[in-house]
PDB file of C-alpha atoms in Angstrom:
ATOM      1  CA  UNK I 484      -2.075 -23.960  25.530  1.00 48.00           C
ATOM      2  CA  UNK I 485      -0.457 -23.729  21.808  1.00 46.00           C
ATOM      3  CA  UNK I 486      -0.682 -20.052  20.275  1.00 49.00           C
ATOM      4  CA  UNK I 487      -0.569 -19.103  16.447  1.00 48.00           C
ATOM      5  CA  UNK I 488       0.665 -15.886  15.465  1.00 44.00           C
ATOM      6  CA  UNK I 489       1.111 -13.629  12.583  1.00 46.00           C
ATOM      7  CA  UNK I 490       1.957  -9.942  12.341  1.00 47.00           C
ATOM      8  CA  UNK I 491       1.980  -6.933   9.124  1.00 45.00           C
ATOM      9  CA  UNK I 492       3.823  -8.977   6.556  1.00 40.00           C
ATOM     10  CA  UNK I 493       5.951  -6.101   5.572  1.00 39.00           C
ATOM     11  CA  UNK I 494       7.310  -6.324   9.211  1.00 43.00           C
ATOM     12  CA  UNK I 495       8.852  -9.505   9.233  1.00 42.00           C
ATOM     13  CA  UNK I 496      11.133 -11.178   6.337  1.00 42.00           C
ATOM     14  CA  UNK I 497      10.673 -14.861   6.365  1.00 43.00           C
ATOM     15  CA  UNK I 498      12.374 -16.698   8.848  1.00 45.00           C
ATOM     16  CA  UNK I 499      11.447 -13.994  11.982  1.00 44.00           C
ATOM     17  CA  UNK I 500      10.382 -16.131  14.797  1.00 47.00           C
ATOM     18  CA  UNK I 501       7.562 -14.491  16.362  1.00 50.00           C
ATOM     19  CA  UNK I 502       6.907 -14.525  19.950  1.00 53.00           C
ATOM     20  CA  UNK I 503       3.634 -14.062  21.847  1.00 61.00           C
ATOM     21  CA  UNK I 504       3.184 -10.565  22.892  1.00 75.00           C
ATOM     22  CA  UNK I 505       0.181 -11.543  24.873  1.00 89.00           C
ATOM     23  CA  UNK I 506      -0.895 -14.547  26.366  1.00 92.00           C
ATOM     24  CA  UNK I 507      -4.450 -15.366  27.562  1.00 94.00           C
ATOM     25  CA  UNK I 508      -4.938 -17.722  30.436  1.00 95.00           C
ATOM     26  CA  UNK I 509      -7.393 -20.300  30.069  1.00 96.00           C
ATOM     27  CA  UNK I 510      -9.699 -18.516  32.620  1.00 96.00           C
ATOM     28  CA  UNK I 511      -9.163 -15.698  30.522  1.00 97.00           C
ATOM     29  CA  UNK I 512     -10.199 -17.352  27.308  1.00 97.00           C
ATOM     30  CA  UNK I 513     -12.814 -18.877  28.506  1.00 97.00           C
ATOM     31  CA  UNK I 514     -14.396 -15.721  29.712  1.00 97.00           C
ATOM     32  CA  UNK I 515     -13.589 -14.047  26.413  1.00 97.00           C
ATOM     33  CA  UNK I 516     -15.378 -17.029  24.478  1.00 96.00           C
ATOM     34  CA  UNK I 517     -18.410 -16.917  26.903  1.00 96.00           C
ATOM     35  CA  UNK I 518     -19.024 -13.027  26.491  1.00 95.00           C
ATOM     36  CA  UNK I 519     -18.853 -13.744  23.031  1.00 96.00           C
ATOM     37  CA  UNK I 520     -21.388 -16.442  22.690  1.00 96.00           C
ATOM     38  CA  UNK I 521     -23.453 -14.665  25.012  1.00 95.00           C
ATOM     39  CA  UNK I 522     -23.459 -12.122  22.410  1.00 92.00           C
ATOM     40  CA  UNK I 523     -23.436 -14.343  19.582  1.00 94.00           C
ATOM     41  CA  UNK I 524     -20.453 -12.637  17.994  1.00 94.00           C
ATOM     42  CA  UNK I 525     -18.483 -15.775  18.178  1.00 93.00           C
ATOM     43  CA  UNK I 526     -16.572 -14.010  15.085  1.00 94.00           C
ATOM     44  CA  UNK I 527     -15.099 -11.039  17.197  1.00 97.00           C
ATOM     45  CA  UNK I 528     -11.615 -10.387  18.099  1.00 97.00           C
ATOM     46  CA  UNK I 529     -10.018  -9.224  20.869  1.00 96.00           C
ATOM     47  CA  UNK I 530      -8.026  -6.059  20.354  1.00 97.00           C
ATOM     48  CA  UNK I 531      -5.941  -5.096  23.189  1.00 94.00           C
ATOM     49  CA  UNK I 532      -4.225  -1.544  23.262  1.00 94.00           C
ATOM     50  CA  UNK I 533      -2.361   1.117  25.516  1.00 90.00           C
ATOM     51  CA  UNK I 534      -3.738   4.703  25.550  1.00 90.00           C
ATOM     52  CA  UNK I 535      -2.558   7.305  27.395  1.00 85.00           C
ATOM     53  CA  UNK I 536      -3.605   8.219  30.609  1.00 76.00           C
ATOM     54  CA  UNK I 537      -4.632   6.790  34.160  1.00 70.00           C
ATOM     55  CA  UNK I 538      -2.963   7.817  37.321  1.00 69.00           C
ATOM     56  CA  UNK I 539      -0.183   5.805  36.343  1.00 62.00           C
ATOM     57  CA  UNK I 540       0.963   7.296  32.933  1.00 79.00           C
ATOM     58  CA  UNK I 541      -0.490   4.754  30.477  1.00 83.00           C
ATOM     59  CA  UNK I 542      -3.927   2.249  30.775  1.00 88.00           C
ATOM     60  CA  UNK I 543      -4.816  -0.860  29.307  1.00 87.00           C
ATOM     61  CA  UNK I 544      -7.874  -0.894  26.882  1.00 91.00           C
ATOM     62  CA  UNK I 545     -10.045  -3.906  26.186  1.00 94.00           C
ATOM     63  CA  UNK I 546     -12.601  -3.817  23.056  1.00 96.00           C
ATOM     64  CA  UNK I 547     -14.210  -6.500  20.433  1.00 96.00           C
ATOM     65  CA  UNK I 548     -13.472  -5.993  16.890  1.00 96.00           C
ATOM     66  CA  UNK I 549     -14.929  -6.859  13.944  1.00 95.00           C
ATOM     67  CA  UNK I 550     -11.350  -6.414  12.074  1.00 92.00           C
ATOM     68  CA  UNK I 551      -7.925  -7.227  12.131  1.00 93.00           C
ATOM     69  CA  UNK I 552      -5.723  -4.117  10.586  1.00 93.00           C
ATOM     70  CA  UNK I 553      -3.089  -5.483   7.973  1.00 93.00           C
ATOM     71  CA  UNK I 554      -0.219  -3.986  10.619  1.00 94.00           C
ATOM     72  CA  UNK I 555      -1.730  -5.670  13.798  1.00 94.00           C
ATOM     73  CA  UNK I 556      -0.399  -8.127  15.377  1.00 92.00           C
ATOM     74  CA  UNK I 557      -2.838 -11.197  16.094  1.00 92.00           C
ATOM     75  CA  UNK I 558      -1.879 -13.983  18.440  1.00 90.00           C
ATOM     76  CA  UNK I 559      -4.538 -17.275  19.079  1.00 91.00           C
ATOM     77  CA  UNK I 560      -4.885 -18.020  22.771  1.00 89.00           C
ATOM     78  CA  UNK I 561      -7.883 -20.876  22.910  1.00 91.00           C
ATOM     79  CA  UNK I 562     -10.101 -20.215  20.255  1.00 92.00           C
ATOM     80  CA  UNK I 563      -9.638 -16.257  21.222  1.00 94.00           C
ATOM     81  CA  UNK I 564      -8.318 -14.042  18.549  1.00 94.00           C
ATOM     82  CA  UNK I 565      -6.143 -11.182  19.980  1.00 94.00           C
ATOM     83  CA  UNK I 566      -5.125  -8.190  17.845  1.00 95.00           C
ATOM     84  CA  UNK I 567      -2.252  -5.332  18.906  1.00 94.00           C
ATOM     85  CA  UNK I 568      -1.836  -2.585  17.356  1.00 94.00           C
ATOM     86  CA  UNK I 569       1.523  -2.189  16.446  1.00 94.00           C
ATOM     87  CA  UNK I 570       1.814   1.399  19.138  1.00 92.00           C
ATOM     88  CA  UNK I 571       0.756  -0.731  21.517  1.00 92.00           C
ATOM     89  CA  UNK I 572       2.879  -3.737  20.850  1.00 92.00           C
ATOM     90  CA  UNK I 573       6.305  -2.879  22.484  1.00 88.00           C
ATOM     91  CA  UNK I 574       4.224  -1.836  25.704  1.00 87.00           C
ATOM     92  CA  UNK I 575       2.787  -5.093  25.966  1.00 90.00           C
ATOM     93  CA  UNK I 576       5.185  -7.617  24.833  1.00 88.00           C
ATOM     94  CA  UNK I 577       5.210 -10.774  27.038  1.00 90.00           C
ATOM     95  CA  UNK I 578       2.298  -9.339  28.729  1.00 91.00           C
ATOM     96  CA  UNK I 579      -0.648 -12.114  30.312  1.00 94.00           C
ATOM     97  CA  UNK I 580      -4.101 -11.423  30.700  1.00 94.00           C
ATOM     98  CA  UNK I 581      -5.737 -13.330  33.339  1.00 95.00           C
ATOM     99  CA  UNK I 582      -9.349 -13.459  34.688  1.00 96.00           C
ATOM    100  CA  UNK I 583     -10.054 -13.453  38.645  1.00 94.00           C
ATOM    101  CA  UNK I 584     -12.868 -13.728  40.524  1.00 93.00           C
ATOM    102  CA  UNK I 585     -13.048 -13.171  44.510  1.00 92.00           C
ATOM    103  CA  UNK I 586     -15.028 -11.802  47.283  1.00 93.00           C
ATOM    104  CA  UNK I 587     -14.700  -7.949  45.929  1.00 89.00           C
ATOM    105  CA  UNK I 588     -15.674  -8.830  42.556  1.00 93.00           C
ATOM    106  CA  UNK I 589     -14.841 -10.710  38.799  1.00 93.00           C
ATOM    107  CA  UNK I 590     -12.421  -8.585  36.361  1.00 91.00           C
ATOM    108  CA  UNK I 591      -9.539  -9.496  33.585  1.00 91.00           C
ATOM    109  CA  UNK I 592      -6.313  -8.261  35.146  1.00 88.00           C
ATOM    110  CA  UNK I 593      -3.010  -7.394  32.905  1.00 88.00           C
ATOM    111  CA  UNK I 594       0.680  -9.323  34.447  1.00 89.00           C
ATOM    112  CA  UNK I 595       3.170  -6.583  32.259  1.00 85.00           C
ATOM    113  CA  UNK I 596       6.780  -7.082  32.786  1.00 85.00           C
ATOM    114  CA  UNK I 597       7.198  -4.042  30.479  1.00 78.00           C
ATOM    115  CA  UNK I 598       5.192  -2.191  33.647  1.00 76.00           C
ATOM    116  CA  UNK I 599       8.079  -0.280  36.363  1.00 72.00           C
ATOM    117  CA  UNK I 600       4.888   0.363  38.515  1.00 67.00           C
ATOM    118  CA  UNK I 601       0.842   0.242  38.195  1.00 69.00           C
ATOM    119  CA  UNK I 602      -1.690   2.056  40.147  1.00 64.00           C
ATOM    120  CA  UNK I 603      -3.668   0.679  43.291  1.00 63.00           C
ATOM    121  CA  UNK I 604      -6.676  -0.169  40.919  1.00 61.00           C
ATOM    122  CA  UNK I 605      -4.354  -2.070  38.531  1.00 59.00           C
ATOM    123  CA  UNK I 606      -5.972  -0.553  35.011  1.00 62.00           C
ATOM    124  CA  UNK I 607      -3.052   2.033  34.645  1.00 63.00           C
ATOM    125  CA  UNK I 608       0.702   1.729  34.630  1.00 67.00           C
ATOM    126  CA  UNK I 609       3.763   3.531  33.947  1.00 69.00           C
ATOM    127  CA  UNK I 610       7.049   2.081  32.337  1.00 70.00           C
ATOM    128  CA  UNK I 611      10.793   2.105  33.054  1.00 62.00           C
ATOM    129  CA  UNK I 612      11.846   4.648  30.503  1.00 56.00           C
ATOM    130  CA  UNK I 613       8.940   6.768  32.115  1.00 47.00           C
ATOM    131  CA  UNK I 614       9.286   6.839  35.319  1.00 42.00           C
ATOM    132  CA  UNK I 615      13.128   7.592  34.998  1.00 42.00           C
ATOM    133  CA  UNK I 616      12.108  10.354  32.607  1.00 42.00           C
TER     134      UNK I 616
END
């Protein structure tokens, strides 16, 4: 699946090469592009972000968005927009999003090598330079 990025122009001079922070599956996408249709709000982004908090240190957050902040960084993953905030960014570079289903139930689930450990429930996660700290 190709991916287009771009990030806040006064962040990168020219000829940066710009690497996916996060990548979508196409199980993912597809999800993302069905709640959105569902919803009619075919024009939504994605915006993706770490908070503080979670039994773990940090949690994921998931929300639609009408805008893209001229810092964000915004990544294409199959007709899904995704938008980072640049606080968020360095905790979820290289990061994939993925969407299961099983027998216990359907949810998006976040594969961060940037993660040194995550809690049983998977929505929270602390890093290396935290859980040395």
């Amino acid at each position: 699946m190709e991916a287009s990025t771009t990030a806040g122009k006064d962040r990168l001079g020219p000829e940066a090469e710009v690497v996916p922070a996060v990548t979508l599956t196409a199980d993912a996408a597809e999800k993302i592009r069905a709640l959105l249709e569902e919803d009619g709000r075919t024009d939504l982004k994605l915006r993706v972000y770490v908070t503080g908090g979670g039994c773990a240190g940090f949690q994921y957050n998931f929300a639609f968005d009408e805008k893209r902040e001229e810092d964000d960084f915004a990544v294409e993953w199959g007709g899904v927009t995704v938008v980072i905030d640049p606080r968020s960014l360095p905790f979820l570079a290289g990061a994939q999003i993925r969407y299961e289903e099983d027998l216990s139930g359907a949810r998006f689930v976040v594969v961060n090598p940037n993660a040194a450990s995550t809690c049983s429930c998977g929505s929270s996660f602390s890093t290396c330079s935290q859980s040395e700290g």
